[in-house]
């Protein structure tokens, strides 16, 4: 027996030794790869703290360097240099550099911005087969995109901005199934766009500005997720592209579009920025563009738009910039454009009656309109011919100028750019390398796929907010916008520029609070998006100016207008009460929200301390959970979804998580009880009495249920529906966690109760036309007085 014990101890020791040795080898290999990357990058200042003793997976992230690990593998690597960093020395080898990167095969997110990388991007970048986000912006990479890049089936974001890539785009880019962001601005690409781009059904952002593309834009009308299309400074045209109606930003300026605008553009109701300037668009200008609900920026300058403007034309409430300059517009500038001093309005070079900006005589606009075939043909044909000749001469001169500019741009891109960035105080963390996009699009691979799944919710995409934006939304956090304060920070009500209302939760952080898991927490919070949750819309970090550590975190949530569930059930503050069907529907919504918190995200969010005042109702009386166990408030990620047993055995972990799940079930039972009885409970003794009465009524031992149940419920419910709901409520309130039902069990019973109620309502209405009459057949198994 003793020998067996000795052998067991020896075996266990050997396993532990081998495990530790293997872990050390992995750490050593990982560290050697990162140190080699540092050397190949010519030891940039951003990596000065890296050395052989660094614990890379546990270093605090910064705006320049972030490393994210999962288990023993590096999954995210962000290295961002200073803008204007010159090209690396001649002995730099992009091939050796990418070969070294391939030693990190589990990389999902790779950002290498403003580091002076130069040379053609090697095809061996495809060895990083798990890559979901690749951002190599602001370097000196040239030649064509390697064909091998199209083999990265998981690629969701590709950002090659501000390099010297050239050639035609690969047809294979249009076959990447998950591609959501493609940004190639400020390069030297040419040719036309492949028609395969019409198949990128997940594409949300397409930015191709400042290149040499030409020809017609493919049919994008089937790209229902496309929100940003930026084609500025190319040679696209002449027809206006076919687009979906969900665009938020559309920039077509400095191209060769010369047709009229399609009527569909009036239905782009989500449009916030529209720039059609410096083209040759003809035909009527639609004034309705100025009254789109979210439009903030409208630029149609330097075209040949015709038509008459009227003083009483309406404008969108968010409109802050309008440029109508150098067109053929007549009439009077709409008064709504001049009513607010914050608006910037440009309209010189038309034939408007306003005199404070230079206008042409009315005849000039009529003659020019005739030249492009807009006005009736009874005008003098000779004047029209002269106008056409004049336009041809002007077009030739403009073409020569454009060619000169094109040559200058090529020379400028080929030469090495030497720009020095001036230091500035950091007010909030800039997590993205390219300021053209929200940071979550560029730094979080899993965010994109999550947004795809939740696009049908009607909730805007999760993004990073600026502090200035939040201050403007709340009038510098004025006391009139203050909504309350609790354990999870102060809450303010704000209104964004697009008119939508938001709830802003402000959390004050201590200087010694760990920064290590901040981005992990934010990633988890960004996933809290569900029909029955008050969904998160974004975040903002405010920093101390001396060390850039986080001083405050702002979490932005959707604003739910109809108050708490309690106000519709028990306290009567709304002046109306929910009927029984609506109460069951609200309870089902809360249960579905709990189910999502437990199982819909990883790790799950448990022990949410739910109260009926944490349940809000939206404009359609849909229940939404407004307070959950925010992971930013936890000391570490182990406390989220695992509890104190995270270092114990698997069985202990499972038991701890089960107990935490059942904590939420008990809280749900309390909410359901108030829904049934229609009043709030004042004490534990009152709770015990109510449970005893409900249990006795179900079993038939106690009468007098009418005095316990909310009278509004009792008069308008099927007793079988009420009985089923009471039974599941009592089970939720069991003292022993293991005796409480699962959330799936709760949902099944509540949905059954809802079906019984709907069937009963139909029967009762068909019998005597009154939904409140109770047929004898429905008075089942309840002892009532």
PDB file of N, CA and C in Angstrom, residues 159-205:
ATOM      1  N   UNK A 159      -7.990  46.708 -43.179  1.00  0.00           N
ATOM      2  CA  UNK A 159      -7.684  48.138 -43.243  1.00  0.00           C
ATOM      3  C   UNK A 159      -6.262  48.308 -43.762  1.00  0.00           C
ATOM      4  N   UNK A 160      -6.143  48.866 -44.970  1.00  0.00           N
ATOM      5  CA  UNK A 160      -4.829  49.092 -45.603  1.00  0.00           C
ATOM      6  C   UNK A 160      -4.625  50.577 -45.882  1.00  0.00           C
ATOM      7  N   UNK A 161      -5.272  51.453 -45.156  1.00  0.00           N
ATOM      8  CA  UNK A 161      -5.255  52.893 -45.416  1.00  0.00           C
ATOM      9  C   UNK A 161      -3.844  53.469 -45.449  1.00  0.00           C
ATOM     10  N   UNK A 162      -3.702  54.528 -46.271  1.00  0.00           N
ATOM     11  CA  UNK A 162      -2.517  55.383 -46.239  1.00  0.00           C
ATOM     12  C   UNK A 162      -1.232  54.595 -46.444  1.00  0.00           C
ATOM     13  N   UNK A 163      -1.207  53.804 -47.545  1.00  0.00           N
ATOM     14  CA  UNK A 163      -0.008  53.111 -47.974  1.00  0.00           C
ATOM     15  C   UNK A 163       0.226  53.458 -49.438  1.00  0.00           C
ATOM     16  N   UNK A 164       0.925  52.594 -50.165  1.00  0.00           N
ATOM     17  CA  UNK A 164       1.151  52.821 -51.592  1.00  0.00           C
ATOM     18  C   UNK A 164       0.788  51.579 -52.403  1.00  0.00           C
ATOM     19  N   UNK A 165      -0.225  50.848 -51.924  1.00  0.00           N
ATOM     20  CA  UNK A 165      -0.719  49.706 -52.676  1.00  0.00           C
ATOM     21  C   UNK A 165      -1.226  50.175 -54.045  1.00  0.00           C
ATOM     22  N   UNK A 166      -1.079  49.313 -55.043  1.00  0.00           N
ATOM     23  CA  UNK A 166      -1.489  49.682 -56.391  1.00  0.00           C
ATOM     24  C   UNK A 166      -2.085  48.464 -57.098  1.00  0.00           C
ATOM     25  N   UNK A 167      -2.459  48.660 -58.363  1.00  0.00           N
ATOM     26  CA  UNK A 167      -3.037  47.572 -59.144  1.00  0.00           C
ATOM     27  C   UNK A 167      -4.543  47.465 -58.941  1.00  0.00           C
ATOM     28  N   UNK A 168      -5.112  46.442 -59.558  1.00  0.00           N
ATOM     29  CA  UNK A 168      -6.554  46.224 -59.470  1.00  0.00           C
ATOM     30  C   UNK A 168      -6.887  45.393 -58.239  1.00  0.00           C
ATOM     31  N   UNK A 169      -8.106  45.577 -57.762  1.00  0.00           N
ATOM     32  CA  UNK A 169      -8.544  44.810 -56.598  1.00  0.00           C
ATOM     33  C   UNK A 169      -8.805  43.363 -56.982  1.00  0.00           C
ATOM     34  N   UNK A 170      -8.513  42.471 -56.056  1.00  0.00           N
ATOM     35  CA  UNK A 170      -8.712  41.049 -56.279  1.00  0.00           C
ATOM     36  C   UNK A 170     -10.199  40.716 -56.307  1.00  0.00           C
ATOM     37  N   UNK A 171     -10.602  39.943 -57.316  1.00  0.00           N
ATOM     38  CA  UNK A 171     -11.984  39.486 -57.380  1.00  0.00           C
ATOM     39  C   UNK A 171     -12.323  38.657 -56.143  1.00  0.00           C
ATOM     40  N   UNK A 172     -11.317  37.934 -55.623  1.00  0.00           N
ATOM     41  CA  UNK A 172     -11.534  37.057 -54.484  1.00  0.00           C
ATOM     42  C   UNK A 172     -11.932  37.777 -53.211  1.00  0.00           C
ATOM     43  N   UNK A 173     -11.647  39.100 -53.116  1.00  0.00           N
ATOM     44  CA  UNK A 173     -12.076  39.842 -51.929  1.00  0.00           C
ATOM     45  C   UNK A 173     -13.599  39.804 -51.790  1.00  0.00           C
ATOM     46  N   UNK A 174     -14.268  39.717 -52.918  1.00  0.00           N
ATOM     47  CA  UNK A 174     -15.729  39.673 -52.903  1.00  0.00           C
ATOM     48  C   UNK A 174     -16.292  38.324 -52.516  1.00  0.00           C
ATOM     49  N   UNK A 175     -15.420  37.351 -52.262  1.00  0.00           N
ATOM     50  CA  UNK A 175     -15.887  36.013 -51.874  1.00  0.00           C
ATOM     51  C   UNK A 175     -15.662  35.728 -50.390  1.00  0.00           C
ATOM     52  N   UNK A 176     -15.096  36.693 -49.657  1.00  0.00           N
ATOM     53  CA  UNK A 176     -14.868  36.495 -48.226  1.00  0.00           C
ATOM     54  C   UNK A 176     -16.211  36.604 -47.501  1.00  0.00           C
ATOM     55  N   UNK A 177     -16.713  35.534 -46.921  1.00  0.00           N
ATOM     56  CA  UNK A 177     -18.098  35.523 -46.428  1.00  0.00           C
ATOM     57  C   UNK A 177     -18.373  36.472 -45.281  1.00  0.00           C
ATOM     58  N   UNK A 178     -17.392  36.721 -44.410  1.00  0.00           N
ATOM     59  CA  UNK A 178     -17.647  37.526 -43.221  1.00  0.00           C
ATOM     60  C   UNK A 178     -17.125  38.944 -43.308  1.00  0.00           C
ATOM     61  N   UNK A 179     -16.622  39.380 -44.464  1.00  0.00           N
ATOM     62  CA  UNK A 179     -16.000  40.694 -44.563  1.00  0.00           C
ATOM     63  C   UNK A 179     -17.017  41.786 -44.232  1.00  0.00           C
ATOM     64  N   UNK A 180     -16.723  42.563 -43.197  1.00  0.00           N
ATOM     65  CA  UNK A 180     -17.633  43.611 -42.730  1.00  0.00           C
ATOM     66  C   UNK A 180     -17.054  45.003 -42.935  1.00  0.00           C
ATOM     67  N   UNK A 181     -15.732  45.146 -42.877  1.00  0.00           N
ATOM     68  CA  UNK A 181     -15.075  46.442 -43.046  1.00  0.00           C
ATOM     69  C   UNK A 181     -13.938  46.282 -44.053  1.00  0.00           C
ATOM     70  N   UNK A 182     -13.982  47.055 -45.124  1.00  0.00           N
ATOM     71  CA  UNK A 182     -12.900  47.091 -46.109  1.00  0.00           C
ATOM     72  C   UNK A 182     -12.536  48.548 -46.327  1.00  0.00           C
ATOM     73  N   UNK A 183     -11.332  48.928 -45.897  1.00  0.00           N
ATOM     74  CA  UNK A 183     -10.894  50.317 -45.986  1.00  0.00           C
ATOM     75  C   UNK A 183      -9.546  50.373 -46.696  1.00  0.00           C
ATOM     76  N   UNK A 184      -9.523  51.029 -47.854  1.00  0.00           N
ATOM     77  CA  UNK A 184      -8.315  51.084 -48.692  1.00  0.00           C
ATOM     78  C   UNK A 184      -7.983  52.527 -49.063  1.00  0.00           C
ATOM     79  N   UNK A 185      -8.382  53.489 -48.276  1.00  0.00           N
ATOM     80  CA  UNK A 185      -8.215  54.885 -48.672  1.00  0.00           C
ATOM     81  C   UNK A 185      -6.742  55.299 -48.714  1.00  0.00           C
ATOM     82  N   UNK A 186      -6.465  56.302 -49.530  1.00  0.00           N
ATOM     83  CA  UNK A 186      -5.134  56.881 -49.683  1.00  0.00           C
ATOM     84  C   UNK A 186      -4.120  55.829 -50.111  1.00  0.00           C
ATOM     85  N   UNK A 187      -4.402  55.187 -51.265  1.00  0.00           N
ATOM     86  CA  UNK A 187      -3.459  54.298 -51.912  1.00  0.00           C
ATOM     87  C   UNK A 187      -3.418  54.650 -53.394  1.00  0.00           C
ATOM     88  N   UNK A 188      -2.956  53.727 -54.234  1.00  0.00           N
ATOM     89  CA  UNK A 188      -2.889  53.984 -55.669  1.00  0.00           C
ATOM     90  C   UNK A 188      -3.544  52.855 -56.461  1.00  0.00           C
ATOM     91  N   UNK A 189      -4.626  52.314 -55.930  1.00  0.00           N
ATOM     92  CA  UNK A 189      -5.379  51.293 -56.647  1.00  0.00           C
ATOM     93  C   UNK A 189      -6.004  51.899 -57.898  1.00  0.00           C
ATOM     94  N   UNK A 190      -6.195  51.059 -58.914  1.00  0.00           N
ATOM     95  CA  UNK A 190      -6.815  51.543 -60.143  1.00  0.00           C
ATOM     96  C   UNK A 190      -7.775  50.482 -60.685  1.00  0.00           C
ATOM     97  N   UNK A 191      -8.328  50.759 -61.859  1.00  0.00           N
ATOM     98  CA  UNK A 191      -9.275  49.828 -62.471  1.00  0.00           C
ATOM     99  C   UNK A 191     -10.664  49.987 -61.868  1.00  0.00           C
ATOM    100  N   UNK A 192     -11.541  49.077 -62.233  1.00  0.00           N
ATOM    101  CA  UNK A 192     -12.923  49.121 -61.756  1.00  0.00           C
ATOM    102  C   UNK A 192     -13.111  48.166 -60.587  1.00  0.00           C
ATOM    103  N   UNK A 193     -14.207  48.349 -59.866  1.00  0.00           N
ATOM    104  CA  UNK A 193     -14.510  47.460 -58.748  1.00  0.00           C
ATOM    105  C   UNK A 193     -15.065  46.133 -59.265  1.00  0.00           C
ATOM    106  N   UNK A 194     -14.605  45.006 -58.732  1.00  0.00           N
ATOM    107  CA  UNK A 194     -15.137  43.708 -59.168  1.00  0.00           C
ATOM    108  C   UNK A 194     -16.624  43.591 -58.843  1.00  0.00           C
ATOM    109  N   UNK A 195     -17.389  42.986 -59.743  1.00  0.00           N
ATOM    110  CA  UNK A 195     -18.809  42.771 -59.499  1.00  0.00           C
ATOM    111  C   UNK A 195     -19.046  41.839 -58.311  1.00  0.00           C
ATOM    112  N   UNK A 196     -18.005  41.058 -57.941  1.00  0.00           N
ATOM    113  CA  UNK A 196     -18.153  40.140 -56.810  1.00  0.00           C
ATOM    114  C   UNK A 196     -18.414  40.878 -55.505  1.00  0.00           C
ATOM    115  N   UNK A 197     -18.099  42.187 -55.465  1.00  0.00           N
ATOM    116  CA  UNK A 197     -18.355  42.965 -54.254  1.00  0.00           C
ATOM    117  C   UNK A 197     -19.850  43.039 -53.937  1.00  0.00           C
ATOM    118  N   UNK A 198     -20.686  42.804 -54.944  1.00  0.00           N
ATOM    119  CA  UNK A 198     -22.134  42.814 -54.722  1.00  0.00           C
ATOM    120  C   UNK A 198     -22.580  41.651 -53.852  1.00  0.00           C
ATOM    121  N   UNK A 199     -21.692  40.666 -53.634  1.00  0.00           N
ATOM    122  CA  UNK A 199     -22.048  39.484 -52.844  1.00  0.00           C
ATOM    123  C   UNK A 199     -21.643  39.600 -51.382  1.00  0.00           C
ATOM    124  N   UNK A 200     -21.023  40.710 -50.994  1.00  0.00           N
ATOM    125  CA  UNK A 200     -20.541  40.862 -49.617  1.00  0.00           C
ATOM    126  C   UNK A 200     -21.710  41.276 -48.722  1.00  0.00           C
ATOM    127  N   UNK A 201     -22.574  40.318 -48.399  1.00  0.00           N
ATOM    128  CA  UNK A 201     -23.816  40.623 -47.696  1.00  0.00           C
ATOM    129  C   UNK A 201     -23.602  41.129 -46.275  1.00  0.00           C
ATOM    130  N   UNK A 202     -22.426  40.880 -45.691  1.00  0.00           N
ATOM    131  CA  UNK A 202     -22.143  41.355 -44.333  1.00  0.00           C
ATOM    132  C   UNK A 202     -21.394  42.681 -44.308  1.00  0.00           C
ATOM    133  N   UNK A 203     -21.110  43.244 -45.471  1.00  0.00           N
ATOM    134  CA  UNK A 203     -20.291  44.456 -45.541  1.00  0.00           C
ATOM    135  C   UNK A 203     -21.025  45.631 -44.898  1.00  0.00           C
ATOM    136  N   UNK A 204     -20.326  46.312 -43.978  1.00  0.00           N
ATOM    137  CA  UNK A 204     -20.885  47.465 -43.289  1.00  0.00           C
ATOM    138  C   UNK A 204     -20.160  48.761 -43.657  1.00  0.00           C
ATOM    139  N   UNK A 205     -18.859  48.671 -43.899  1.00  0.00           N
ATOM    140  CA  UNK A 205     -18.054  49.857 -44.199  1.00  0.00           C
ATOM    141  C   UNK A 205     -17.205  49.569 -45.430  1.00  0.00           C
TER     142      UNK A 205
END
